[in-house]
Amino acid sequence: MTARLREAVPSCYLALCLVLGGSSSGGVLANAALQVFGLLIIVFVALRKPLRIVQAERQLLLLGAGVVVIGLVQLVPVPPSIWAHLPGRSATINGFALLNAPLPWLPISLWPAATLSQLAAMVPPFAMAIIIFAGGSQSLRLFAWTLVALAAASFLLGFAQLAGGRESPLYFYLVTNREQLVGFFANSNHLATLGVVSLPLLAALTVNDGGDFTRRPLAGNIGKWAAMACLAGFIMLGVVADRSIAGLLLLVPSVIGSFVLLRVENARIALPVVAGLLAVSAAIFVVIAFQSPLLNGLGSTDLGTGATSRTEIFAHSYLAIIDFFPIGSGLGSFLLVYPSYADNAAASEFYVNHAHNDYLEVLLETGLAGLCLVA
């Protein structure tokens, strides 16, 4: 019983993260609880026998540790003789000058509280990685099924949100992408990412789950293949209906990778069936996407010159990167820094809390150190 409970821990924690951790600002208490649970998991695993991890897993942990080290270094107070000469600190210096106050010791991060928050946000992925490394094959299979099932459930909830209109009570968060599919999340891009990630896992489960049913005669497994293909088609429909440009672009390599996983030696007979069912599913959701009023504005995003357009955000973020490079402004400080570079004349009720480009945001907040981690 204890072994079965231990095998279920990764899936349970994943379910809690996906259902409760859908917003950074709207779910503070839920996120704090997930971080506490994550710390307990890390301590529990650390007290057991040492983990045997492979090289790829070690590299993943080192990458995460690199982010933590950068954040901790950014929190160390340094004398004004150092931080005052760092790039991008002129506004801070001018602020103390206006107050006629001496320059104190300050950390590299312009917003230490946000940096601490970002470090705390690293706990759940660390905990998730560690319990996956410690789990067996049955634990990993259950984990994969949990992710796929929650992705499908989240898209189902998203369609219900869409049908309920802008004021649908099914939206979990006050600040969210209304009139879009968000599921358990506050941001539609996150739901699209979940769908894209779930497809290769579904393909792997199709090949390996249920006692390798792909090695049995096709006639006896057509129902299972059809069920898997329909589930994949529904998730693909959800990604398209989500209207996330990133989701649509990433859907292509996700589907290709899923077919690569399906091309095992004894599954080639079934591939035409799966391909046919997916093609039919694709045709159906394309027709729905362009004909249904619920999905009006498929794939729309602002690429113009408005204050919240991607091109404007990227341009202003790039200017900030130039000013703060190579040290960076501090993990989590984008929301503090960006308004200084935005067009005040174009201000509206919408605000930009992220660069909508992870590479730009990493460069701004961590500078050359973050660039090395990305490389």
XYZ file of C-alpha atoms in Angstrom:
375
model
C 0.000 0.000 0.000
C 2.845 2.341 0.891
C 4.545 1.638 -2.445
C 1.344 2.393 -4.369
C 0.860 5.610 -2.432
C 4.437 6.627 -3.205
C 3.859 5.932 -6.914
C 0.819 8.232 -6.873
C 2.648 11.202 -5.292
C 3.955 12.703 -8.600
C 0.497 12.500 -10.190
C -1.238 14.003 -7.154
C 1.221 16.873 -6.944
C 0.943 17.483 -10.686
C -2.850 17.591 -10.415
C -2.654 20.116 -7.567
C -0.210 22.299 -9.539
C -2.353 22.316 -12.679
C -5.672 22.914 -10.893
C -4.529 25.374 -8.201
C -1.434 27.016 -9.694
C -2.972 28.671 -12.732
C -2.195 32.280 -11.835
C 0.826 34.016 -10.334
C -1.112 37.014 -8.976
C -4.642 35.652 -8.557
C -3.694 32.533 -6.621
C -1.155 33.696 -4.055
C -2.356 31.424 -1.241
C -2.699 28.418 -3.547
C 0.785 28.971 -4.955
C 2.216 29.344 -1.452
C 0.609 26.029 -0.455
C 2.083 24.323 -3.533
C 5.510 25.713 -2.674
C 5.261 24.423 0.912
C 4.169 20.988 -0.355
C 7.068 21.064 -2.788
C 9.576 21.790 -0.033
C 8.183 18.915 2.037
C 8.511 16.599 -0.973
C 12.120 17.661 -1.574
C 13.010 17.098 2.102
C 11.234 13.717 2.139
C 13.071 12.485 -0.960
C 16.391 13.866 0.287
C 16.060 11.919 3.550
C 15.580 8.665 1.653
C 18.352 6.811 -0.128
C 20.372 8.868 -2.649
C 18.845 9.310 -6.085
C 20.391 7.538 -9.042
C 19.977 10.005 -11.854
C 21.231 9.837 -15.417
C 23.286 12.508 -17.156
C 20.301 14.235 -18.787
C 18.514 14.485 -15.441
C 21.652 15.860 -13.810
C 21.901 18.538 -16.492
C 18.270 19.541 -15.904
C 18.859 19.919 -12.153
C 22.043 21.909 -12.772
C 20.174 24.225 -15.122
C 17.537 24.887 -12.475
C 20.231 25.337 -9.854
C 21.862 27.919 -12.108
C 18.679 30.003 -12.069
C 18.544 29.790 -8.275
C 22.194 30.834 -7.952
C 21.633 33.862 -10.194
C 18.632 34.908 -8.096
C 20.510 34.480 -4.808
C 23.482 36.490 -6.083
C 21.099 39.259 -7.167
C 19.773 39.466 -3.586
C 23.182 40.031 -1.934
C 23.508 43.692 -0.775
C 26.511 45.479 -2.235
C 27.962 48.920 -1.420
C 26.962 51.950 -3.496
C 30.469 52.075 -4.901
C 29.504 48.917 -6.816
C 25.783 49.025 -7.590
C 25.783 52.723 -8.521
C 28.110 51.908 -11.421
C 25.993 49.045 -12.735
C 24.126 49.730 -16.003
C 20.536 50.956 -15.700
C 20.820 52.313 -12.131
C 20.678 56.036 -12.952
C 16.974 56.309 -12.047
C 17.653 54.801 -8.620
C 20.536 57.191 -8.044
C 18.390 60.162 -9.071
C 15.672 59.038 -6.670
C 18.015 59.158 -3.674
C 19.370 62.499 -4.910
C 15.845 63.968 -4.956
C 15.387 62.780 -1.377
C 18.788 64.272 -0.469
C 19.605 60.885 1.049
C 22.926 59.024 0.950
C 23.196 55.959 -1.262
C 22.703 52.809 0.862
C 23.826 49.257 0.326
C 21.439 47.655 -2.169
C 21.148 44.300 -3.945
C 21.670 43.959 -7.676
C 17.976 43.241 -8.150
C 15.866 46.366 -8.494
C 12.906 44.524 -6.953
C 14.169 42.066 -4.308
C 10.662 40.994 -3.245
C 9.866 39.921 -6.807
C 13.186 38.084 -7.028
C 12.336 36.168 -3.842
C 8.948 35.353 -5.327
C 10.599 34.012 -8.479
C 12.918 31.818 -6.420
C 9.942 30.464 -4.474
C 8.255 29.696 -7.787
C 11.192 27.404 -8.612
C 10.223 25.030 -5.779
C 7.327 23.201 -7.527
C 9.294 22.340 -10.709
C 12.268 21.221 -8.601
C 9.999 19.045 -6.469
C 8.270 17.672 -9.556
C 11.565 16.764 -11.207
C 12.918 15.064 -8.097
C 9.859 12.891 -7.458
C 9.773 11.914 -11.139
C 13.453 10.899 -10.981
C 12.702 8.880 -7.844
C 9.606 7.187 -9.309
C 9.409 3.896 -11.133
C 7.895 3.076 -14.518
C 4.380 2.663 -13.101
C 4.654 6.040 -11.383
C 5.744 7.690 -14.645
C 2.916 6.050 -16.604
C 0.364 7.292 -14.068
C 1.973 10.733 -14.202
C 1.652 10.866 -17.995
C -1.980 9.761 -17.912
C -2.738 12.393 -15.283
C -1.268 15.149 -17.436
C -3.163 14.028 -20.549
C -6.446 13.632 -18.641
C -6.134 17.053 -17.000
C -5.287 18.645 -20.353
C -8.476 17.197 -21.870
C -10.503 18.246 -18.804
C -9.040 21.745 -18.941
C -9.964 22.139 -22.613
C -13.455 20.824 -21.876
C -13.781 23.456 -19.168
C -12.420 26.022 -21.609
C -15.129 25.293 -24.172
C -17.726 25.653 -21.413
C -16.183 29.015 -20.486
C -16.352 30.100 -24.105
C -19.996 29.076 -24.379
C -20.831 30.981 -21.180
C -19.593 34.278 -22.574
C -17.441 36.997 -21.080
C -19.111 36.874 -17.663
C -19.116 33.097 -17.379
C -18.819 31.991 -13.721
C -16.536 29.170 -14.883
C -13.539 31.505 -15.145
C -11.456 30.837 -12.044
C -9.639 34.177 -11.867
C -10.691 37.827 -11.915
C -7.787 38.849 -14.171
C -7.931 36.397 -17.063
C -8.355 36.091 -20.838
C -12.131 36.292 -21.004
C -13.911 35.096 -24.147
C -11.028 32.662 -24.642
C -10.287 29.133 -23.502
C -8.233 29.220 -20.305
C -9.424 26.106 -18.465
C -7.833 25.883 -15.024
C -5.475 28.756 -15.848
C -5.705 32.530 -16.023
C -3.795 32.789 -19.316
C -4.873 31.143 -22.558
C -1.248 30.660 -23.656
C -0.655 28.383 -20.677
C -3.581 26.154 -21.631
C -2.271 25.914 -25.199
C 1.150 24.949 -23.853
C -0.419 22.199 -21.745
C -2.152 20.828 -24.834
C 1.026 20.888 -26.902
C 2.961 19.075 -24.158
C 0.280 16.417 -23.679
C 0.247 15.162 -27.287
C 3.683 13.450 -27.299
C 2.873 11.906 -23.914
C -0.379 10.561 -25.338
C 1.545 9.078 -28.268
C 4.016 7.409 -25.893
C 1.151 6.010 -23.835
C -0.516 4.707 -26.992
C 2.630 2.748 -27.811
C 3.524 1.490 -24.348
C 0.431 1.438 -22.144
C -1.942 -1.425 -21.613
C 0.614 -4.191 -22.005
C 1.900 -3.011 -25.385
C -1.405 -3.496 -27.166
C 0.281 -2.155 -30.316
C 1.954 -5.544 -30.705
C -1.359 -7.353 -30.930
C -3.468 -7.723 -34.091
C -4.930 -4.446 -35.329
C -8.477 -5.816 -35.495
C -8.541 -6.441 -31.764
C -7.309 -2.961 -30.891
C -9.120 -0.676 -33.329
C -11.264 0.650 -30.485
C -8.239 1.644 -28.436
C -6.552 3.296 -31.422
C -9.760 5.174 -32.224
C -10.130 6.339 -28.621
C -6.543 7.588 -28.531
C -6.904 9.347 -31.878
C -10.161 11.032 -30.828
C -8.562 12.215 -27.584
C -5.622 13.614 -29.562
C -8.027 15.261 -32.007
C -9.944 16.911 -29.166
C -6.740 18.290 -27.633
C -5.631 19.584 -31.036
C -9.030 21.231 -31.466
C -8.575 22.881 -28.086
C -5.141 24.242 -29.002
C -6.500 25.709 -32.250
C -9.600 27.158 -30.575
C -7.425 28.645 -27.823
C -6.275 31.285 -30.354
C -2.722 31.259 -29.037
C -0.231 31.984 -31.813
C 2.557 30.273 -29.857
C 0.282 27.267 -29.343
C -0.491 27.038 -33.051
C 3.184 27.259 -34.008
C 4.282 24.694 -31.419
C 1.459 22.366 -32.383
C 3.282 21.481 -35.608
C 6.487 20.042 -34.051
C 4.383 18.495 -31.289
C 2.275 16.532 -33.780
C 5.341 15.557 -35.823
C 7.125 14.376 -32.692
C 4.054 12.404 -31.656
C 4.050 10.527 -34.962
C 7.755 9.792 -34.539
C 6.968 8.213 -31.166
C 4.225 6.152 -32.789
C 6.533 4.740 -35.455
C 7.714 1.739 -33.499
C 8.483 -1.415 -35.414
C 5.267 -3.284 -34.653
C 2.907 -0.331 -34.869
C 3.298 0.536 -38.542
C 0.098 -1.265 -39.512
C -1.877 0.914 -37.151
C -0.327 4.195 -38.297
C -2.575 4.617 -41.356
C -5.593 4.204 -39.093
C -4.317 6.799 -36.629
C -3.320 9.169 -39.420
C -6.735 8.812 -41.024
C -8.590 9.473 -37.793
C -6.405 12.489 -37.036
C -6.961 13.827 -40.549
C -10.715 13.515 -40.114
C -10.480 15.199 -36.708
C -8.381 17.991 -38.210
C -10.898 18.554 -40.991
C -13.756 18.677 -38.503
C -12.158 21.181 -36.158
C -10.965 23.384 -39.028
C -14.548 23.598 -40.279
C -15.796 24.331 -36.757
C -13.061 26.863 -36.117
C -13.909 28.941 -39.157
C -17.687 28.526 -39.060
C -18.675 28.539 -35.396
C -19.374 31.976 -33.831
C -17.900 30.644 -30.589
C -14.455 30.521 -32.178
C -14.586 33.884 -33.890
C -11.159 35.461 -34.252
C -9.168 32.258 -34.529
C -5.479 32.844 -33.897
C -5.933 36.582 -33.556
C -3.300 38.621 -31.790
C -2.181 42.224 -31.883
C 0.811 42.552 -34.196
C 0.247 46.221 -34.951
C 1.611 49.283 -33.192
C -0.662 49.430 -30.144
C 0.682 49.638 -26.596
C -0.047 45.945 -25.997
C 1.069 44.669 -29.403
C 3.852 42.114 -29.514
C 6.006 44.296 -31.760
C 5.787 47.246 -29.353
C 6.455 45.068 -26.299
C 9.466 43.474 -28.000
C 10.842 46.850 -29.096
C 10.537 48.405 -25.630
C 11.932 45.282 -23.977
C 14.918 45.383 -26.310
C 15.679 48.981 -25.266
C 15.539 47.937 -21.620
C 17.862 45.005 -22.300
C 20.436 47.352 -23.849
C 20.328 49.636 -20.794
C 20.699 46.844 -18.203
C 23.062 44.478 -20.024
C 25.233 42.644 -18.987
C 24.119 42.545 -15.315
C 20.340 42.567 -15.684
C 17.633 44.203 -13.608
C 16.861 41.237 -11.330
C 14.610 38.194 -11.523
C 10.958 39.191 -11.563
C 11.639 42.898 -12.102
C 10.134 43.180 -15.601
C 6.895 44.695 -14.295
C 8.892 47.369 -12.468
C 11.245 48.194 -15.337
C 9.007 48.037 -18.401
C 6.745 51.081 -17.695
C 9.773 53.364 -17.975
C 10.166 52.292 -21.604
C 6.485 52.102 -22.598
C 4.617 54.851 -24.419
C 2.732 56.756 -21.704
C 0.517 58.426 -24.305
C -0.857 55.012 -25.266
C -1.704 53.979 -21.691
C -5.006 52.121 -21.214
C -6.719 49.719 -18.816
C -4.451 46.975 -20.157
C -0.959 46.590 -18.743
C 2.057 44.570 -19.771
C 3.288 42.246 -17.010
C 5.578 40.077 -19.160
C 7.586 40.443 -22.356
C 5.623 37.580 -23.988
C 9.018 36.312 -25.068
C 10.930 34.286 -22.504
C 14.312 34.956 -24.116
C 13.870 38.726 -23.996
C 12.647 38.623 -20.401
C 15.537 36.394 -19.309
C 18.020 38.728 -20.992
C 16.503 41.771 -19.306
C 16.339 40.280 -15.820
C 19.509 38.180 -15.701
C 21.748 39.660 -18.381
C 24.804 37.754 -19.569
C 24.454 35.043 -16.887
C 20.964 34.187 -18.092
C 22.142 34.203 -21.699
C 24.767 31.592 -20.791
C 22.110 29.411 -19.150
C 19.887 29.642 -22.207
C 22.830 28.682 -24.431
